[in-house]
PDB file of C-alpha atoms in Angstrom:
ATOM      1  CA  UNK A  53     -14.775 -51.725   6.346  1.00  0.00           C
ATOM      2  CA  UNK A  54     -14.648 -54.080   3.379  1.00  0.00           C
ATOM      3  CA  UNK A  55     -17.536 -54.226   0.923  1.00  0.00           C
ATOM      4  CA  UNK A  56     -18.035 -57.492  -0.917  1.00  0.00           C
ATOM      5  CA  UNK A  57     -19.848 -60.818  -1.020  1.00  0.00           C
ATOM      6  CA  UNK A  58     -17.424 -62.453   1.397  1.00  0.00           C
ATOM      7  CA  UNK A  59     -16.335 -60.871   4.656  1.00  0.00           C
ATOM      8  CA  UNK A  60     -12.590 -60.276   4.623  1.00  0.00           C
ATOM      9  CA  UNK A  61     -10.597 -59.631   7.770  1.00  0.00           C
ATOM     10  CA  UNK A  62      -8.047 -56.840   7.490  1.00  0.00           C
ATOM     11  CA  UNK A  63      -5.258 -55.845   9.816  1.00  0.00           C
ATOM     12  CA  UNK A  64      -4.725 -52.125   9.355  1.00  0.00           C
ATOM     13  CA  UNK A  65      -2.767 -50.003  11.805  1.00  0.00           C
ATOM     14  CA  UNK A  66      -2.297 -46.276  12.107  1.00  0.00           C
ATOM     15  CA  UNK A  67       1.088 -44.577  12.155  1.00  0.00           C
ATOM     16  CA  UNK A  68       1.359 -45.187  15.904  1.00  0.00           C
ATOM     17  CA  UNK A  69       0.855 -48.920  15.490  1.00  0.00           C
ATOM     18  CA  UNK A  70      -2.680 -49.084  16.844  1.00  0.00           C
ATOM     19  CA  UNK A  71      -4.976 -51.523  15.065  1.00  0.00           C
ATOM     20  CA  UNK A  72      -8.071 -49.995  13.523  1.00  0.00           C
ATOM     21  CA  UNK A  73     -11.412 -51.583  14.301  1.00  0.00           C
ATOM     22  CA  UNK A  74     -13.110 -53.241  11.347  1.00  0.00           C
ATOM     23  CA  UNK A  75     -16.838 -52.479  11.245  1.00  0.00           C
ATOM     24  CA  UNK A  76     -19.770 -53.736   9.183  1.00  0.00           C
ATOM     25  CA  UNK A  77     -21.214 -50.247   8.690  1.00  0.00           C
ATOM     26  CA  UNK A  78     -20.425 -46.597   9.331  1.00  0.00           C
ATOM     27  CA  UNK A  79     -22.019 -43.211   8.799  1.00  0.00           C
ATOM     28  CA  UNK A  80     -20.378 -40.493   6.700  1.00  0.00           C
ATOM     29  CA  UNK A  81     -21.981 -37.063   6.248  1.00  0.00           C
ATOM     30  CA  UNK A  82     -25.314 -38.439   7.404  1.00  0.00           C
ATOM     31  CA  UNK A  83     -25.316 -41.402   5.000  1.00  0.00           C
ATOM     32  CA  UNK A  84     -24.888 -44.960   6.319  1.00  0.00           C
ATOM     33  CA  UNK A  85     -22.677 -47.373   4.365  1.00  0.00           C
ATOM     34  CA  UNK A  86     -22.601 -51.122   4.984  1.00  0.00           C
ATOM     35  CA  UNK A  87     -20.265 -53.934   4.016  1.00  0.00           C
ATOM     36  CA  UNK A  88     -23.053 -55.672   2.065  1.00  0.00           C
ATOM     37  CA  UNK A  89     -23.166 -52.763  -0.375  1.00  0.00           C
ATOM     38  CA  UNK A  90     -26.403 -51.515  -1.843  1.00  0.00           C
ATOM     39  CA  UNK A  91     -28.644 -48.958  -0.169  1.00  0.00           C
ATOM     40  CA  UNK A  92     -30.896 -51.014   2.093  1.00  0.00           C
ATOM     41  CA  UNK A  93     -29.141 -49.858   5.272  1.00  0.00           C
ATOM     42  CA  UNK A  94     -29.016 -46.226   4.136  1.00  0.00           C
ATOM     43  CA  UNK A  95     -32.725 -46.198   3.272  1.00  0.00           C
ATOM     44  CA  UNK A  96     -33.622 -47.795   6.596  1.00  0.00           C
ATOM     45  CA  UNK A  97     -31.690 -45.150   8.527  1.00  0.00           C
ATOM     46  CA  UNK A  98     -33.304 -42.292   6.587  1.00  0.00           C
ATOM     47  CA  UNK A  99     -36.765 -43.734   7.242  1.00  0.00           C
ATOM     48  CA  UNK A 100     -36.009 -43.821  10.978  1.00  0.00           C
ATOM     49  CA  UNK A 101     -34.837 -40.203  10.854  1.00  0.00           C
ATOM     50  CA  UNK A 102     -37.999 -39.205   8.978  1.00  0.00           C
ATOM     51  CA  UNK A 103     -40.260 -40.784  11.598  1.00  0.00           C
ATOM     52  CA  UNK A 104     -38.353 -38.913  14.268  1.00  0.00           C
ATOM     53  CA  UNK A 105     -39.045 -35.664  12.422  1.00  0.00           C
ATOM     54  CA  UNK A 106     -42.670 -36.745  12.011  1.00  0.00           C
ATOM     55  CA  UNK A 107     -43.020 -37.189  15.777  1.00  0.00           C
ATOM     56  CA  UNK A 108     -41.722 -33.657  16.276  1.00  0.00           C
ATOM     57  CA  UNK A 109     -44.482 -32.363  13.989  1.00  0.00           C
ATOM     58  CA  UNK A 110     -47.197 -34.646  15.391  1.00  0.00           C
ATOM     59  CA  UNK A 111     -48.896 -31.907  17.488  1.00  0.00           C
ATOM     60  CA  UNK A 112     -49.444 -29.886  14.313  1.00  0.00           C
ATOM     61  CA  UNK A 113     -50.441 -32.796  12.088  1.00  0.00           C
ATOM     62  CA  UNK A 114     -52.879 -34.166  14.686  1.00  0.00           C
ATOM     63  CA  UNK A 115     -54.551 -30.776  15.171  1.00  0.00           C
ATOM     64  CA  UNK A 116     -57.902 -30.929  13.378  1.00  0.00           C
ATOM     65  CA  UNK A 117     -58.087 -27.129  13.271  1.00  0.00           C
ATOM     66  CA  UNK A 118     -55.090 -26.901  10.936  1.00  0.00           C
ATOM     67  CA  UNK A 119     -55.907 -27.185   7.194  1.00  0.00           C
ATOM     68  CA  UNK A 120     -54.871 -30.355   5.417  1.00  0.00           C
ATOM     69  CA  UNK A 121     -53.058 -28.266   2.807  1.00  0.00           C
ATOM     70  CA  UNK A 122     -50.749 -26.839   5.482  1.00  0.00           C
ATOM     71  CA  UNK A 123     -50.078 -30.312   6.898  1.00  0.00           C
ATOM     72  CA  UNK A 124     -49.173 -31.539   3.421  1.00  0.00           C
ATOM     73  CA  UNK A 125     -46.827 -28.583   3.014  1.00  0.00           C
ATOM     74  CA  UNK A 126     -45.102 -29.524   6.273  1.00  0.00           C
ATOM     75  CA  UNK A 127     -44.575 -33.032   4.929  1.00  0.00           C
ATOM     76  CA  UNK A 128     -43.125 -31.932   1.586  1.00  0.00           C
ATOM     77  CA  UNK A 129     -40.714 -29.357   3.053  1.00  0.00           C
ATOM     78  CA  UNK A 130     -40.012 -30.808   6.493  1.00  0.00           C
ATOM     79  CA  UNK A 131     -40.253 -34.593   6.372  1.00  0.00           C
ATOM     80  CA  UNK A 132     -39.703 -35.800   2.815  1.00  0.00           C
ATOM     81  CA  UNK A 133     -36.289 -34.083   2.478  1.00  0.00           C
ATOM     82  CA  UNK A 134     -35.178 -36.027   5.577  1.00  0.00           C
ATOM     83  CA  UNK A 135     -36.113 -39.310   3.885  1.00  0.00           C
ATOM     84  CA  UNK A 136     -34.370 -38.382   0.637  1.00  0.00           C
ATOM     85  CA  UNK A 137     -31.159 -37.035   2.142  1.00  0.00           C
ATOM     86  CA  UNK A 138     -28.354 -38.694   0.175  1.00  0.00           C
ATOM     87  CA  UNK A 139     -30.792 -40.250  -2.331  1.00  0.00           C
ATOM     88  CA  UNK A 140     -28.709 -39.002  -5.266  1.00  0.00           C
ATOM     89  CA  UNK A 141     -26.160 -41.719  -4.479  1.00  0.00           C
ATOM     90  CA  UNK A 142     -28.536 -44.553  -3.639  1.00  0.00           C
ATOM     91  CA  UNK A 143     -28.639 -47.735  -5.682  1.00  0.00           C
ATOM     92  CA  UNK A 144     -32.163 -48.749  -4.790  1.00  0.00           C
ATOM     93  CA  UNK A 145     -33.823 -51.997  -5.720  1.00  0.00           C
ATOM     94  CA  UNK A 146     -37.513 -52.890  -5.625  1.00  0.00           C
ATOM     95  CA  UNK A 147     -37.354 -53.695  -1.908  1.00  0.00           C
ATOM     96  CA  UNK A 148     -35.990 -50.271  -0.953  1.00  0.00           C
ATOM     97  CA  UNK A 149     -38.387 -48.479  -3.291  1.00  0.00           C
ATOM     98  CA  UNK A 150     -41.306 -50.295  -1.657  1.00  0.00           C
ATOM     99  CA  UNK A 151     -40.073 -49.236   1.789  1.00  0.00           C
ATOM    100  CA  UNK A 152     -40.018 -45.602   0.658  1.00  0.00           C
ATOM    101  CA  UNK A 153     -43.485 -45.839  -0.876  1.00  0.00           C
ATOM    102  CA  UNK A 154     -45.013 -47.527   2.175  1.00  0.00           C
ATOM    103  CA  UNK A 155     -43.442 -44.997   4.529  1.00  0.00           C
ATOM    104  CA  UNK A 156     -44.761 -42.071   2.522  1.00  0.00           C
ATOM    105  CA  UNK A 157     -48.263 -43.500   2.188  1.00  0.00           C
ATOM    106  CA  UNK A 158     -48.493 -44.171   5.932  1.00  0.00           C
ATOM    107  CA  UNK A 159     -47.730 -40.505   6.534  1.00  0.00           C
ATOM    108  CA  UNK A 160     -50.109 -39.233   3.863  1.00  0.00           C
ATOM    109  CA  UNK A 161     -52.938 -41.390   5.197  1.00  0.00           C
ATOM    110  CA  UNK A 162     -52.371 -39.977   8.665  1.00  0.00           C
ATOM    111  CA  UNK A 163     -52.513 -36.460   7.232  1.00  0.00           C
ATOM    112  CA  UNK A 164     -55.918 -37.314   5.773  1.00  0.00           C
ATOM    113  CA  UNK A 165     -56.999 -39.112   8.944  1.00  0.00           C
ATOM    114  CA  UNK A 166     -57.386 -42.399   7.107  1.00  0.00           C
ATOM    115  CA  UNK A 167     -56.204 -45.998   7.458  1.00  0.00           C
ATOM    116  CA  UNK A 168     -55.879 -48.946   5.095  1.00  0.00           C
ATOM    117  CA  UNK A 169     -59.356 -50.015   6.169  1.00  0.00           C
ATOM    118  CA  UNK A 170     -60.769 -47.056   4.222  1.00  0.00           C
ATOM    119  CA  UNK A 171     -59.478 -48.738   1.039  1.00  0.00           C
ATOM    120  CA  UNK A 172     -58.611 -45.539  -0.799  1.00  0.00           C
ATOM    121  CA  UNK A 173     -56.021 -46.027  -3.539  1.00  0.00           C
ATOM    122  CA  UNK A 174     -52.592 -44.498  -3.042  1.00  0.00           C
ATOM    123  CA  UNK A 175     -52.835 -42.701  -6.390  1.00  0.00           C
ATOM    124  CA  UNK A 176     -56.094 -41.058  -5.318  1.00  0.00           C
ATOM    125  CA  UNK A 177     -54.597 -39.937  -2.008  1.00  0.00           C
ATOM    126  CA  UNK A 178     -51.589 -38.430  -3.771  1.00  0.00           C
ATOM    127  CA  UNK A 179     -53.825 -36.656  -6.261  1.00  0.00           C
ATOM    128  CA  UNK A 180     -56.107 -35.253  -3.579  1.00  0.00           C
ATOM    129  CA  UNK A 181     -53.218 -34.034  -1.414  1.00  0.00           C
ATOM    130  CA  UNK A 182     -51.143 -32.921  -4.390  1.00  0.00           C
ATOM    131  CA  UNK A 183     -48.004 -34.923  -3.579  1.00  0.00           C
ATOM    132  CA  UNK A 184     -45.722 -36.473  -6.181  1.00  0.00           C
ATOM    133  CA  UNK A 185     -44.368 -40.010  -5.782  1.00  0.00           C
ATOM    134  CA  UNK A 186     -41.348 -40.281  -3.503  1.00  0.00           C
ATOM    135  CA  UNK A 187     -39.890 -42.821  -5.915  1.00  0.00           C
ATOM    136  CA  UNK A 188     -39.975 -40.181  -8.649  1.00  0.00           C
ATOM    137  CA  UNK A 189     -38.430 -37.600  -6.318  1.00  0.00           C
ATOM    138  CA  UNK A 190     -35.566 -40.014  -5.604  1.00  0.00           C
ATOM    139  CA  UNK A 191     -35.094 -40.420  -9.365  1.00  0.00           C
ATOM    140  CA  UNK A 192     -34.984 -36.649  -9.724  1.00  0.00           C
ATOM    141  CA  UNK A 193     -32.226 -36.468  -7.092  1.00  0.00           C
ATOM    142  CA  UNK A 194     -30.130 -39.091  -8.903  1.00  0.00           C
ATOM    143  CA  UNK A 195     -30.460 -37.414 -12.276  1.00  0.00           C
ATOM    144  CA  UNK A 196     -29.788 -33.963 -10.849  1.00  0.00           C
ATOM    145  CA  UNK A 197     -26.501 -35.251  -9.406  1.00  0.00           C
ATOM    146  CA  UNK A 198     -25.681 -37.074 -12.642  1.00  0.00           C
ATOM    147  CA  UNK A 199     -26.195 -33.856 -14.598  1.00  0.00           C
ATOM    148  CA  UNK A 200     -24.024 -31.901 -12.172  1.00  0.00           C
ATOM    149  CA  UNK A 201     -21.123 -34.348 -12.555  1.00  0.00           C
ATOM    150  CA  UNK A 202     -21.639 -34.782 -16.308  1.00  0.00           C
ATOM    151  CA  UNK A 203     -21.185 -31.040 -16.880  1.00  0.00           C
ATOM    152  CA  UNK A 204     -17.776 -31.085 -15.220  1.00  0.00           C
ATOM    153  CA  UNK A 205     -14.574 -31.183 -17.217  1.00  0.00           C
ATOM    154  CA  UNK A 206     -13.334 -34.569 -18.414  1.00  0.00           C
ATOM    155  CA  UNK A 207     -10.285 -34.168 -16.155  1.00  0.00           C
ATOM    156  CA  UNK A 208     -12.469 -33.823 -13.043  1.00  0.00           C
ATOM    157  CA  UNK A 209     -12.014 -36.654 -10.546  1.00  0.00           C
ATOM    158  CA  UNK A 210     -15.769 -36.970 -10.110  1.00  0.00           C
ATOM    159  CA  UNK A 211     -16.319 -37.210 -13.853  1.00  0.00           C
ATOM    160  CA  UNK A 212     -13.581 -39.808 -14.276  1.00  0.00           C
ATOM    161  CA  UNK A 213     -14.968 -41.993 -11.487  1.00  0.00           C
ATOM    162  CA  UNK A 214     -18.507 -41.770 -12.871  1.00  0.00           C
ATOM    163  CA  UNK A 215     -17.389 -42.704 -16.380  1.00  0.00           C
ATOM    164  CA  UNK A 216     -14.948 -45.390 -15.245  1.00  0.00           C
ATOM    165  CA  UNK A 217     -15.310 -48.862 -16.744  1.00  0.00           C
ATOM    166  CA  UNK A 218     -14.179 -51.608 -14.365  1.00  0.00           C
ATOM    167  CA  UNK A 219     -12.575 -54.539 -16.154  1.00  0.00           C
ATOM    168  CA  UNK A 220     -13.269 -58.169 -15.379  1.00  0.00           C
ATOM    169  CA  UNK A 221     -16.344 -60.342 -15.077  1.00  0.00           C
ATOM    170  CA  UNK A 222     -19.117 -59.945 -12.566  1.00  0.00           C
ATOM    171  CA  UNK A 223     -19.744 -62.968 -10.285  1.00  0.00           C
ATOM    172  CA  UNK A 224     -22.314 -65.619 -11.088  1.00  0.00           C
ATOM    173  CA  UNK A 225     -25.861 -65.242  -9.929  1.00  0.00           C
ATOM    174  CA  UNK A 226     -27.865 -62.049  -9.896  1.00  0.00           C
ATOM    175  CA  UNK A 227     -25.396 -59.267  -9.070  1.00  0.00           C
ATOM    176  CA  UNK A 228     -26.363 -56.138  -7.179  1.00  0.00           C
ATOM    177  CA  UNK A 229     -27.496 -53.248  -9.305  1.00  0.00           C
ATOM    178  CA  UNK A 230     -25.008 -50.491 -10.014  1.00  0.00           C
ATOM    179  CA  UNK A 231     -25.688 -46.781  -9.627  1.00  0.00           C
ATOM    180  CA  UNK A 232     -24.975 -46.068 -13.294  1.00  0.00           C
ATOM    181  CA  UNK A 233     -27.349 -48.864 -14.354  1.00  0.00           C
ATOM    182  CA  UNK A 234     -30.068 -47.196 -12.306  1.00  0.00           C
ATOM    183  CA  UNK A 235     -29.338 -43.807 -13.861  1.00  0.00           C
ATOM    184  CA  UNK A 236     -29.505 -45.340 -17.345  1.00  0.00           C
ATOM    185  CA  UNK A 237     -32.903 -46.797 -16.460  1.00  0.00           C
ATOM    186  CA  UNK A 238     -34.061 -43.415 -15.180  1.00  0.00           C
ATOM    187  CA  UNK A 239     -33.015 -41.754 -18.425  1.00  0.00           C
ATOM    188  CA  UNK A 240     -34.858 -44.343 -20.501  1.00  0.00           C
ATOM    189  CA  UNK A 241     -38.012 -43.730 -18.489  1.00  0.00           C
ATOM    190  CA  UNK A 242     -37.802 -39.987 -19.153  1.00  0.00           C
ATOM    191  CA  UNK A 243     -36.552 -40.432 -22.733  1.00  0.00           C
ATOM    192  CA  UNK A 244     -33.416 -38.374 -22.270  1.00  0.00           C
ATOM    193  CA  UNK A 245     -29.756 -39.053 -23.057  1.00  0.00           C
ATOM    194  CA  UNK A 246     -26.576 -38.011 -21.221  1.00  0.00           C
ATOM    195  CA  UNK A 247     -25.871 -35.233 -23.721  1.00  0.00           C
ATOM    196  CA  UNK A 248     -29.133 -33.546 -22.705  1.00  0.00           C
ATOM    197  CA  UNK A 249     -27.542 -32.771 -19.339  1.00  0.00           C
ATOM    198  CA  UNK A 250     -25.234 -30.266 -21.052  1.00  0.00           C
ATOM    199  CA  UNK A 251     -28.206 -27.899 -21.159  1.00  0.00           C
ATOM    200  CA  UNK A 252     -28.821 -27.214 -17.472  1.00  0.00           C
ATOM    201  CA  UNK A 253     -32.222 -25.556 -17.939  1.00  0.00           C
ATOM    202  CA  UNK A 254     -33.549 -28.274 -20.244  1.00  0.00           C
ATOM    203  CA  UNK A 255     -32.238 -31.021 -17.964  1.00  0.00           C
ATOM    204  CA  UNK A 256     -33.843 -29.596 -14.835  1.00  0.00           C
ATOM    205  CA  UNK A 257     -37.153 -29.187 -16.616  1.00  0.00           C
ATOM    206  CA  UNK A 258     -37.168 -32.772 -17.921  1.00  0.00           C
ATOM    207  CA  UNK A 259     -36.146 -34.521 -14.703  1.00  0.00           C
ATOM    208  CA  UNK A 260     -38.298 -32.485 -12.321  1.00  0.00           C
ATOM    209  CA  UNK A 261     -41.164 -34.198 -10.561  1.00  0.00           C
ATOM    210  CA  UNK A 262     -43.481 -31.429  -9.439  1.00  0.00           C
ATOM    211  CA  UNK A 263     -45.946 -31.749  -6.596  1.00  0.00           C
ATOM    212  CA  UNK A 264     -49.311 -30.992  -8.223  1.00  0.00           C
ATOM    213  CA  UNK A 265     -50.382 -28.704  -5.397  1.00  0.00           C
ATOM    214  CA  UNK A 266     -47.121 -26.775  -5.529  1.00  0.00           C
ATOM    215  CA  UNK A 267     -46.894 -26.468  -9.314  1.00  0.00           C
TER     216      UNK A 267
END
C-alpha cells in the first residue's frame, strides 16, 4: 500500500518472485490503515465494531427493569473502549470527531429511552448519565501515548520517530493534519508542555478525563 495524494502503482515481489497485491487499505492489530492517510477509515471501522458490541448488549440495555446507572456502566466499560481502540494514534479532524460524538450520543439517548425529538441537549444528557465526552477521552488516549514515548530514552526508536523533523515543503492547499500537530493542540488546551510528561503521576492527573459518575 502506498499512502499519498496520488495513487502510485508498485511492482513488489517476494523472494520467490510472486508479485504482491497492492491494496487501498489493510488492517493491522485491529486498526485499519488506508492509502488516503488520515483516520477517517479507522474511525469508521471502530464505530461499526462498537455497534456490533452494542447489539450484543441490547437485551440488557432494552430491559426497563435494569437501572440506568448499570446500563451507563456497560457503555463506559464495554462499548466505548471498542470505539476508542487505537485512538492514541489517530489524527482526527472535525469530521471524524463529529462521527464519534454523534455515535456516542445516539447510544446515550437510547440508554435514557430518548430521541432527538425530545430536544434534550447533549451536555445535559452527559451530565445526567455521568459520562465524559468521547472526544476528550480520545485526547486522553493520545496524550497518554505521547507521555509514554516521551519518557523513553533519546536513543529509543519510538522516541526518534516521534521527534523526527521531515525536511522539505508540504504541498499546496490545505494539507492533512499531522499527529504531532494534534498532540500540540491537545497540550495547549490542557495548558501543559512536553516536559510535564516526565512526571508520570502529574501527567496522568492532568490529561485524565473522568466520568462524573465514576469519579
